[in-house]
Amino acid sequence: SDPTIGTKIHGLSPFGREQVAERTRLFLQTLPSETKDFLIISSDFRRARETAEILQSNLTSPTSIELDPRL
């Protein structure tokens, strides 16, 4: 993928967004209840960034997203 394109276009489809939301719920169900702190590290490609943002929006504690173009 070309970073000049992939960071701006080719985001998640509506179905992809639904899949991420569902997988996020399943992921959170498997965590021990005392788990509270998260740091999300994501590629800066749009699809990865959107995935990280959906995950972040479903967490109950404040969470940071760090974008790393090396990923």
PDB file of N, CA, C and O in Angstrom:
ATOM      1  N   SER A   1       0.832  -1.189   0.000  1.00  0.00           N
ATOM      2  CA  SER A   1       0.000   0.000   0.000  1.00  0.00           C
ATOM      3  C   SER A   1       0.871   1.245   0.000  1.00  0.00           C
ATOM      4  O   SER A   1       1.906   1.293   0.640  1.00  0.00           O
ATOM      5  N   ASP A   2       0.387   2.237  -0.666  1.00  0.00           N
ATOM      6  CA  ASP A   2       1.081   3.517  -0.740  1.00  0.00           C
ATOM      7  C   ASP A   2       0.597   4.405   0.403  1.00  0.00           C
ATOM      8  O   ASP A   2      -0.585   4.749   0.465  1.00  0.00           O
ATOM      9  N   PRO A   3       1.476   4.792   1.331  1.00  0.00           N
ATOM     10  CA  PRO A   3       1.057   5.622   2.453  1.00  0.00           C
ATOM     11  C   PRO A   3       0.378   6.931   2.048  1.00  0.00           C
ATOM     12  O   PRO A   3      -0.497   7.413   2.760  1.00  0.00           O
ATOM     13  N   THR A   4       0.749   7.493   0.918  1.00  0.00           N
ATOM     14  CA  THR A   4       0.104   8.750   0.515  1.00  0.00           C
ATOM     15  C   THR A   4      -1.365   8.526   0.164  1.00  0.00           C
ATOM     16  O   THR A   4      -2.151   9.466   0.215  1.00  0.00           O
ATOM     17  N   ILE A   5      -1.721   7.300  -0.174  1.00  0.00           N
ATOM     18  CA  ILE A   5      -3.118   6.972  -0.473  1.00  0.00           C
ATOM     19  C   ILE A   5      -3.784   6.314   0.738  1.00  0.00           C
ATOM     20  O   ILE A   5      -4.869   6.712   1.155  1.00  0.00           O
ATOM     21  N   GLY A   6      -3.133   5.306   1.304  1.00  0.00           N
ATOM     22  CA  GLY A   6      -3.725   4.506   2.371  1.00  0.00           C
ATOM     23  C   GLY A   6      -4.006   5.255   3.652  1.00  0.00           C
ATOM     24  O   GLY A   6      -4.850   4.843   4.440  1.00  0.00           O
ATOM     25  N   THR A   7      -3.324   6.361   3.887  1.00  0.00           N
ATOM     26  CA  THR A   7      -3.587   7.137   5.097  1.00  0.00           C
ATOM     27  C   THR A   7      -4.777   8.072   4.931  1.00  0.00           C
ATOM     28  O   THR A   7      -5.301   8.589   5.914  1.00  0.00           O
ATOM     29  N   LYS A   8      -5.220   8.267   3.691  1.00  0.00           N
ATOM     30  CA  LYS A   8      -6.305   9.224   3.430  1.00  0.00           C
ATOM     31  C   LYS A   8      -7.584   8.560   2.937  1.00  0.00           C
ATOM     32  O   LYS A   8      -8.679   8.996   3.276  1.00  0.00           O
ATOM     33  N   ILE A   9      -7.462   7.518   2.112  1.00  0.00           N
ATOM     34  CA  ILE A   9      -8.650   6.851   1.587  1.00  0.00           C
ATOM     35  C   ILE A   9      -8.583   5.361   1.916  1.00  0.00           C
ATOM     36  O   ILE A   9      -7.653   4.916   2.564  1.00  0.00           O
ATOM     37  N   HIS A  10      -9.537   4.613   1.490  1.00  0.00           N
ATOM     38  CA  HIS A  10      -9.629   3.176   1.755  1.00  0.00           C
ATOM     39  C   HIS A  10      -9.857   2.898   3.234  1.00  0.00           C
ATOM     40  O   HIS A  10      -9.148   2.096   3.851  1.00  0.00           O
ATOM     41  N   GLY A  11     -10.861   3.539   3.788  1.00  0.00           N
ATOM     42  CA  GLY A  11     -11.234   3.285   5.177  1.00  0.00           C
ATOM     43  C   GLY A  11     -12.107   2.053   5.281  1.00  0.00           C
ATOM     44  O   GLY A  11     -12.284   1.298   4.324  1.00  0.00           O
ATOM     45  N   LEU A  12     -12.666   1.852   6.449  1.00  0.00           N
ATOM     46  CA  LEU A  12     -13.530   0.698   6.696  1.00  0.00           C
ATOM     47  C   LEU A  12     -14.882   0.873   6.015  1.00  0.00           C
ATOM     48  O   LEU A  12     -15.432   1.970   5.975  1.00  0.00           O
ATOM     49  N   SER A  13     -15.425  -0.224   5.546  1.00  0.00           N
ATOM     50  CA  SER A  13     -16.781  -0.217   5.006  1.00  0.00           C
ATOM     51  C   SER A  13     -17.757  -0.238   6.184  1.00  0.00           C
ATOM     52  O   SER A  13     -17.364  -0.521   7.329  1.00  0.00           O
ATOM     53  N   PRO A  14     -19.033   0.041   5.950  1.00  0.00           N
ATOM     54  CA  PRO A  14     -20.005  -0.067   7.042  1.00  0.00           C
ATOM     55  C   PRO A  14     -19.996  -1.468   7.685  1.00  0.00           C
ATOM     56  O   PRO A  14     -20.063  -1.596   8.902  1.00  0.00           O
ATOM     57  N   PHE A  15     -19.875  -2.509   6.855  1.00  0.00           N
ATOM     58  CA  PHE A  15     -19.812  -3.863   7.399  1.00  0.00           C
ATOM     59  C   PHE A  15     -18.539  -4.051   8.222  1.00  0.00           C
ATOM     60  O   PHE A  15     -18.567  -4.677   9.288  1.00  0.00           O
ATOM     61  N   GLY A  16     -17.429  -3.502   7.768  1.00  0.00           N
ATOM     62  CA  GLY A  16     -16.179  -3.570   8.518  1.00  0.00           C
ATOM     63  C   GLY A  16     -16.296  -2.892   9.869  1.00  0.00           C
ATOM     64  O   GLY A  16     -15.785  -3.388  10.875  1.00  0.00           O
ATOM     65  N   ARG A  17     -16.990  -1.763   9.899  1.00  0.00           N
ATOM     66  CA  ARG A  17     -17.211  -1.060  11.170  1.00  0.00           C
ATOM     67  C   ARG A  17     -18.023  -1.924  12.131  1.00  0.00           C
ATOM     68  O   ARG A  17     -17.736  -1.990  13.325  1.00  0.00           O
ATOM     69  N   GLU A  18     -19.046  -2.595  11.607  1.00  0.00           N
ATOM     70  CA  GLU A  18     -19.862  -3.493  12.431  1.00  0.00           C
ATOM     71  C   GLU A  18     -19.012  -4.635  12.979  1.00  0.00           C
ATOM     72  O   GLU A  18     -19.139  -5.006  14.150  1.00  0.00           O
ATOM     73  N   GLN A  19     -18.155  -5.192  12.133  1.00  0.00           N
ATOM     74  CA  GLN A  19     -17.288  -6.283  12.567  1.00  0.00           C
ATOM     75  C   GLN A  19     -16.350  -5.837  13.687  1.00  0.00           C
ATOM     76  O   GLN A  19     -16.164  -6.561  14.660  1.00  0.00           O
ATOM     77  N   VAL A  20     -15.769  -4.666  13.545  1.00  0.00           N
ATOM     78  CA  VAL A  20     -14.858  -4.164  14.579  1.00  0.00           C
ATOM     79  C   VAL A  20     -15.619  -3.957  15.885  1.00  0.00           C
ATOM     80  O   VAL A  20     -15.140  -4.333  16.958  1.00  0.00           O
ATOM     81  N   ALA A  21     -16.805  -3.377  15.819  1.00  0.00           N
ATOM     82  CA  ALA A  21     -17.593  -3.143  17.030  1.00  0.00           C
ATOM     83  C   ALA A  21     -17.921  -4.464  17.721  1.00  0.00           C
ATOM     84  O   ALA A  21     -17.804  -4.582  18.951  1.00  0.00           O
ATOM     85  N   GLU A  22     -18.322  -5.468  16.950  1.00  0.00           N
ATOM     86  CA  GLU A  22     -18.646  -6.781  17.525  1.00  0.00           C
ATOM     87  C   GLU A  22     -17.410  -7.433  18.132  1.00  0.00           C
ATOM     88  O   GLU A  22     -17.456  -7.952  19.234  1.00  0.00           O
ATOM     89  N   ARG A  23     -16.293  -7.400  17.431  1.00  0.00           N
ATOM     90  CA  ARG A  23     -15.057  -7.999  17.957  1.00  0.00           C
ATOM     91  C   ARG A  23     -14.566  -7.253  19.192  1.00  0.00           C
ATOM     92  O   ARG A  23     -14.007  -7.851  20.105  1.00  0.00           O
ATOM     93  N   THR A  24     -14.790  -5.948  19.233  1.00  0.00           N
ATOM     94  CA  THR A  24     -14.418  -5.164  20.416  1.00  0.00           C
ATOM     95  C   THR A  24     -15.222  -5.629  21.622  1.00  0.00           C
ATOM     96  O   THR A  24     -14.671  -5.822  22.707  1.00  0.00           O
ATOM     97  N   ARG A  25     -16.521  -5.822  21.429  1.00  0.00           N
ATOM     98  CA  ARG A  25     -17.361  -6.306  22.539  1.00  0.00           C
ATOM     99  C   ARG A  25     -16.866  -7.678  23.027  1.00  0.00           C
ATOM    100  O   ARG A  25     -16.768  -7.915  24.235  1.00  0.00           O
ATOM    101  N   LEU A  26     -16.556  -8.568  22.101  1.00  0.00           N
ATOM    102  CA  LEU A  26     -16.054  -9.893  22.490  1.00  0.00           C
ATOM    103  C   LEU A  26     -14.723  -9.790  23.215  1.00  0.00           C
ATOM    104  O   LEU A  26     -14.490 -10.474  24.214  1.00  0.00           O
ATOM    105  N   PHE A  27     -13.846  -8.929  22.721  1.00  0.00           N
ATOM    106  CA  PHE A  27     -12.547  -8.714  23.358  1.00  0.00           C
ATOM    107  C   PHE A  27     -12.724  -8.226  24.796  1.00  0.00           C
ATOM    108  O   PHE A  27     -12.098  -8.737  25.730  1.00  0.00           O
ATOM    109  N   LEU A  28     -13.598  -7.261  24.995  1.00  0.00           N
ATOM    110  CA  LEU A  28     -13.794  -6.689  26.323  1.00  0.00           C
ATOM    111  C   LEU A  28     -14.403  -7.695  27.291  1.00  0.00           C
ATOM    112  O   LEU A  28     -14.143  -7.644  28.491  1.00  0.00           O
ATOM    113  N   GLN A  29     -15.198  -8.631  26.787  1.00  0.00           N
ATOM    114  CA  GLN A  29     -15.792  -9.661  27.645  1.00  0.00           C
ATOM    115  C   GLN A  29     -14.737 -10.625  28.184  1.00  0.00           C
ATOM    116  O   GLN A  29     -14.947 -11.244  29.214  1.00  0.00           O
ATOM    117  N   THR A  30     -13.625 -10.765  27.488  1.00  0.00           N
ATOM    118  CA  THR A  30     -12.591 -11.716  27.908  1.00  0.00           C
ATOM    119  C   THR A  30     -11.580 -11.117  28.881  1.00  0.00           C
ATOM    120  O   THR A  30     -10.773 -11.847  29.442  1.00  0.00           O
ATOM    121  N   LEU A  31     -11.646  -9.815  29.080  1.00  0.00           N
ATOM    122  CA  LEU A  31     -10.673  -9.160  29.961  1.00  0.00           C
ATOM    123  C   LEU A  31     -11.048  -9.326  31.421  1.00  0.00           C
ATOM    124  O   LEU A  31     -12.231  -9.289  31.768  1.00  0.00           O
ATOM    125  N   PRO A  32     -10.054  -9.458  32.290  1.00  0.00           N
ATOM    126  CA  PRO A  32     -10.354  -9.442  33.727  1.00  0.00           C
ATOM    127  C   PRO A  32     -10.991  -8.106  34.106  1.00  0.00           C
ATOM    128  O   PRO A  32     -10.667  -7.065  33.527  1.00  0.00           O
ATOM    129  N   SER A  33     -11.898  -8.130  35.045  1.00  0.00           N
ATOM    130  CA  SER A  33     -12.651  -6.915  35.403  1.00  0.00           C
ATOM    131  C   SER A  33     -11.757  -5.800  35.928  1.00  0.00           C
ATOM    132  O   SER A  33     -12.112  -4.631  35.848  1.00  0.00           O
ATOM    133  N   GLU A  34     -10.589  -6.133  36.473  1.00  0.00           N
ATOM    134  CA  GLU A  34      -9.704  -5.092  37.004  1.00  0.00           C
ATOM    135  C   GLU A  34      -8.861  -4.407  35.928  1.00  0.00           C
ATOM    136  O   GLU A  34      -8.162  -3.442  36.212  1.00  0.00           O
ATOM    137  N   THR A  35      -8.920  -4.878  34.701  1.00  0.00           N
ATOM    138  CA  THR A  35      -8.169  -4.252  33.615  1.00  0.00           C
ATOM    139  C   THR A  35      -8.823  -2.916  33.277  1.00  0.00           C
ATOM    140  O   THR A  35      -9.977  -2.868  32.903  1.00  0.00           O
ATOM    141  N   LYS A  36      -8.055  -1.826  33.424  1.00  0.00           N
ATOM    142  CA  LYS A  36      -8.646  -0.510  33.220  1.00  0.00           C
ATOM    143  C   LYS A  36      -7.843   0.386  32.301  1.00  0.00           C
ATOM    144  O   LYS A  36      -8.385   1.282  31.692  1.00  0.00           O
ATOM    145  N   ASP A  37      -6.560   0.194  32.243  1.00  0.00           N
ATOM    146  CA  ASP A  37      -5.711   1.103  31.480  1.00  0.00           C
ATOM    147  C   ASP A  37      -5.331   0.487  30.135  1.00  0.00           C
ATOM    148  O   ASP A  37      -4.906  -0.659  30.055  1.00  0.00           O
ATOM    149  N   PHE A  38      -5.488   1.300  29.087  1.00  0.00           N
ATOM    150  CA  PHE A  38      -5.178   0.845  27.745  1.00  0.00           C
ATOM    151  C   PHE A  38      -4.384   1.919  27.013  1.00  0.00           C
ATOM    152  O   PHE A  38      -4.575   3.110  27.244  1.00  0.00           O
ATOM    153  N   LEU A  39      -3.544   1.481  26.138  1.00  0.00           N
ATOM    154  CA  LEU A  39      -2.895   2.347  25.174  1.00  0.00           C
ATOM    155  C   LEU A  39      -3.021   1.628  23.843  1.00  0.00           C
ATOM    156  O   LEU A  39      -2.636   0.464  23.724  1.00  0.00           O
ATOM    157  N   ILE A  40      -3.592   2.289  22.866  1.00  0.00           N
ATOM    158  CA  ILE A  40      -3.775   1.688  21.553  1.00  0.00           C
ATOM    159  C   ILE A  40      -2.703   2.258  20.629  1.00  0.00           C
ATOM    160  O   ILE A  40      -2.581   3.470  20.493  1.00  0.00           O
ATOM    161  N   ILE A  41      -1.936   1.380  20.035  1.00  0.00           N
ATOM    162  CA  ILE A  41      -0.919   1.778  19.067  1.00  0.00           C
ATOM    163  C   ILE A  41      -1.372   1.261  17.717  1.00  0.00           C
ATOM    164  O   ILE A  41      -1.662   0.073  17.565  1.00  0.00           O
ATOM    165  N   SER A  42      -1.449   2.160  16.748  1.00  0.00           N
ATOM    166  CA  SER A  42      -2.023   1.819  15.455  1.00  0.00           C
ATOM    167  C   SER A  42      -1.180   2.375  14.320  1.00  0.00           C
ATOM    168  O   SER A  42      -0.524   3.402  14.457  1.00  0.00           O
ATOM    169  N   SER A  43      -1.260   1.691  13.203  1.00  0.00           N
ATOM    170  CA  SER A  43      -0.728   2.250  11.966  1.00  0.00           C
ATOM    171  C   SER A  43      -1.498   3.534  11.663  1.00  0.00           C
ATOM    172  O   SER A  43      -2.624   3.727  12.112  1.00  0.00           O
ATOM    173  N   ASP A  44      -0.901   4.401  10.880  1.00  0.00           N
ATOM    174  CA  ASP A  44      -1.602   5.629  10.496  1.00  0.00           C
ATOM    175  C   ASP A  44      -2.464   5.437   9.245  1.00  0.00           C
ATOM    176  O   ASP A  44      -3.114   6.374   8.797  1.00  0.00           O
ATOM    177  N   PHE A  45      -2.494   4.207   8.709  1.00  0.00           N
ATOM    178  CA  PHE A  45      -3.386   3.949   7.579  1.00  0.00           C
ATOM    179  C   PHE A  45      -4.832   4.104   8.037  1.00  0.00           C
ATOM    180  O   PHE A  45      -5.172   3.766   9.176  1.00  0.00           O
ATOM    181  N   ARG A  46      -5.657   4.623   7.183  1.00  0.00           N
ATOM    182  CA  ARG A  46      -7.023   4.974   7.562  1.00  0.00           C
ATOM    183  C   ARG A  46      -7.794   3.799   8.156  1.00  0.00           C
ATOM    184  O   ARG A  46      -8.477   3.947   9.174  1.00  0.00           O
ATOM    185  N   ARG A  47      -7.717   2.626   7.537  1.00  0.00           N
ATOM    186  CA  ARG A  47      -8.458   1.467   8.047  1.00  0.00           C
ATOM    187  C   ARG A  47      -8.026   1.118   9.467  1.00  0.00           C
ATOM    188  O   ARG A  47      -8.852   0.825  10.322  1.00  0.00           O
ATOM    189  N   ALA A  48      -6.735   1.124   9.719  1.00  0.00           N
ATOM    190  CA  ALA A  48      -6.217   0.809  11.050  1.00  0.00           C
ATOM    191  C   ALA A  48      -6.609   1.891  12.046  1.00  0.00           C
ATOM    192  O   ALA A  48      -7.005   1.591  13.179  1.00  0.00           O
ATOM    193  N   ARG A  49      -6.499   3.142  11.637  1.00  0.00           N
ATOM    194  CA  ARG A  49      -6.862   4.262  12.510  1.00  0.00           C
ATOM    195  C   ARG A  49      -8.340   4.203  12.873  1.00  0.00           C
ATOM    196  O   ARG A  49      -8.716   4.379  14.035  1.00  0.00           O
ATOM    197  N   GLU A  50      -9.204   3.928  11.899  1.00  0.00           N
ATOM    198  CA  GLU A  50     -10.635   3.821  12.172  1.00  0.00           C
ATOM    199  C   GLU A  50     -10.932   2.651  13.116  1.00  0.00           C
ATOM    200  O   GLU A  50     -11.778   2.761  14.007  1.00  0.00           O
ATOM    201  N   THR A  51     -10.221   1.552  12.936  1.00  0.00           N
ATOM    202  CA  THR A  51     -10.384   0.407  13.834  1.00  0.00           C
ATOM    203  C   THR A  51     -10.010   0.799  15.256  1.00  0.00           C
ATOM    204  O   THR A  51     -10.740   0.501  16.205  1.00  0.00           O
ATOM    205  N   ALA A  52      -8.891   1.486  15.414  1.00  0.00           N
ATOM    206  CA  ALA A  52      -8.447   1.933  16.738  1.00  0.00           C
ATOM    207  C   ALA A  52      -9.458   2.894  17.361  1.00  0.00           C
ATOM    208  O   ALA A  52      -9.733   2.826  18.558  1.00  0.00           O
ATOM    209  N   GLU A  53     -10.032   3.760  16.567  1.00  0.00           N
ATOM    210  CA  GLU A  53     -11.014   4.721  17.078  1.00  0.00           C
ATOM    211  C   GLU A  53     -12.288   4.025  17.543  1.00  0.00           C
ATOM    212  O   GLU A  53     -12.879   4.413  18.559  1.00  0.00           O
ATOM    213  N   ILE A  54     -12.718   2.991  16.838  1.00  0.00           N
ATOM    214  CA  ILE A  54     -13.902   2.239  17.260  1.00  0.00           C
ATOM    215  C   ILE A  54     -13.611   1.518  18.570  1.00  0.00           C
ATOM    216  O   ILE A  54     -14.430   1.530  19.499  1.00  0.00           O
ATOM    217  N   LEU A  55     -12.437   0.897  18.661  1.00  0.00           N
ATOM    218  CA  LEU A  55     -12.048   0.252  19.908  1.00  0.00           C
ATOM    219  C   LEU A  55     -12.038   1.269  21.046  1.00  0.00           C
ATOM    220  O   LEU A  55     -12.630   1.050  22.103  1.00  0.00           O
ATOM    221  N   GLN A  56     -11.423   2.400  20.809  1.00  0.00           N
ATOM    222  CA  GLN A  56     -11.340   3.450  21.826  1.00  0.00           C
ATOM    223  C   GLN A  56     -12.724   3.904  22.285  1.00  0.00           C
ATOM    224  O   GLN A  56     -12.967   4.074  23.475  1.00  0.00           O
ATOM    225  N   SER A  57     -13.652   4.051  21.361  1.00  0.00           N
ATOM    226  CA  SER A  57     -14.984   4.548  21.708  1.00  0.00           C
ATOM    227  C   SER A  57     -15.782   3.557  22.543  1.00  0.00           C
ATOM    228  O   SER A  57     -16.743   3.938  23.198  1.00  0.00           O
ATOM    229  N   ASN A  58     -15.390   2.292  22.536  1.00  0.00           N
ATOM    230  CA  ASN A  58     -16.095   1.268  23.310  1.00  0.00           C
ATOM    231  C   ASN A  58     -15.461   0.987  24.664  1.00  0.00           C
ATOM    232  O   ASN A  58     -15.997   0.201  25.435  1.00  0.00           O
ATOM    233  N   LEU A  59     -14.339   1.611  24.954  1.00  0.00           N
ATOM    234  CA  LEU A  59     -13.696   1.428  26.250  1.00  0.00           C
ATOM    235  C   LEU A  59     -14.280   2.408  27.253  1.00  0.00           C
ATOM    236  O   LEU A  59     -14.622   3.537  26.904  1.00  0.00           O
ATOM    237  N   THR A  60     -14.396   1.977  28.496  1.00  0.00           N
ATOM    238  CA  THR A  60     -15.002   2.837  29.510  1.00  0.00           C
ATOM    239  C   THR A  60     -14.005   3.799  30.141  1.00  0.00           C
ATOM    240  O   THR A  60     -14.393   4.810  30.689  1.00  0.00           O
ATOM    241  N   SER A  61     -12.712   3.488  30.046  1.00  0.00           N
ATOM    242  CA  SER A  61     -11.719   4.386  30.627  1.00  0.00           C
ATOM    243  C   SER A  61     -11.079   5.226  29.526  1.00  0.00           C
ATOM    244  O   SER A  61     -11.035   4.818  28.363  1.00  0.00           O
ATOM    245  N   PRO A  62     -10.590   6.407  29.889  1.00  0.00           N
ATOM    246  CA  PRO A  62      -9.905   7.232  28.889  1.00  0.00           C
ATOM    247  C   PRO A  62      -8.720   6.465  28.298  1.00  0.00           C
ATOM    248  O   PRO A  62      -7.947   5.857  29.026  1.00  0.00           O
ATOM    249  N   THR A  63      -8.624   6.486  26.997  1.00  0.00           N
ATOM    250  CA  THR A  63      -7.596   5.719  26.300  1.00  0.00           C
ATOM    251  C   THR A  63      -6.964   6.574  25.217  1.00  0.00           C
ATOM    252  O   THR A  63      -7.659   7.280  24.503  1.00  0.00           O
ATOM    253  N   SER A  64      -5.665   6.474  25.103  1.00  0.00           N
ATOM    254  CA  SER A  64      -4.953   7.205  24.060  1.00  0.00           C
ATOM    255  C   SER A  64      -4.704   6.299  22.862  1.00  0.00           C
ATOM    256  O   SER A  64      -4.561   5.089  23.004  1.00  0.00           O
ATOM    257  N   ILE A  65      -4.651   6.933  21.695  1.00  0.00           N
ATOM    258  CA  ILE A  65      -4.244   6.243  20.482  1.00  0.00           C
ATOM    259  C   ILE A  65      -2.958   6.894  20.002  1.00  0.00           C
ATOM    260  O   ILE A  65      -2.897   8.107  19.847  1.00  0.00           O
ATOM    261  N   GLU A  66      -1.944   6.078  19.816  1.00  0.00           N
ATOM    262  CA  GLU A  66      -0.690   6.563  19.223  1.00  0.00           C
ATOM    263  C   GLU A  66      -0.605   6.001  17.815  1.00  0.00           C
ATOM    264  O   GLU A  66      -0.658   4.786  17.637  1.00  0.00           O
ATOM    265  N   LEU A  67      -0.490   6.892  16.855  1.00  0.00           N
ATOM    266  CA  LEU A  67      -0.330   6.458  15.462  1.00  0.00           C
ATOM    267  C   LEU A  67       1.148   6.336  15.164  1.00  0.00           C
ATOM    268  O   LEU A  67       1.919   7.258  15.436  1.00  0.00           O
ATOM    269  N   ASP A  68       1.528   5.216  14.594  1.00  0.00           N
ATOM    270  CA  ASP A  68       2.933   4.970  14.284  1.00  0.00           C
ATOM    271  C   ASP A  68       3.054   4.590  12.806  1.00  0.00           C
ATOM    272  O   ASP A  68       2.614   3.508  12.411  1.00  0.00           O
ATOM    273  N   PRO A  69       3.616   5.464  11.977  1.00  0.00           N
ATOM    274  CA  PRO A  69       3.716   5.182  10.561  1.00  0.00           C
ATOM    275  C   PRO A  69       4.637   4.001  10.233  1.00  0.00           C
ATOM    276  O   PRO A  69       4.628   3.518   9.116  1.00  0.00           O
ATOM    277  N   ARG A  70       5.383   3.527  11.193  1.00  0.00           N
ATOM    278  CA  ARG A  70       6.256   2.366  10.941  1.00  0.00           C
ATOM    279  C   ARG A  70       5.469   1.058  10.895  1.00  0.00           C
ATOM    280  O   ARG A  70       5.982   0.054  10.429  1.00  0.00           O
ATOM    281  N   LEU A  71       4.240   1.078  11.389  1.00  0.00           N
ATOM    282  CA  LEU A  71       3.453  -0.160  11.424  1.00  0.00           C
ATOM    283  C   LEU A  71       2.811  -0.475  10.108  1.00  0.00           C
ATOM    284  O   LEU A  71       2.289   0.264   9.413  1.00  0.00           O
TER     285      LEU A  71
END
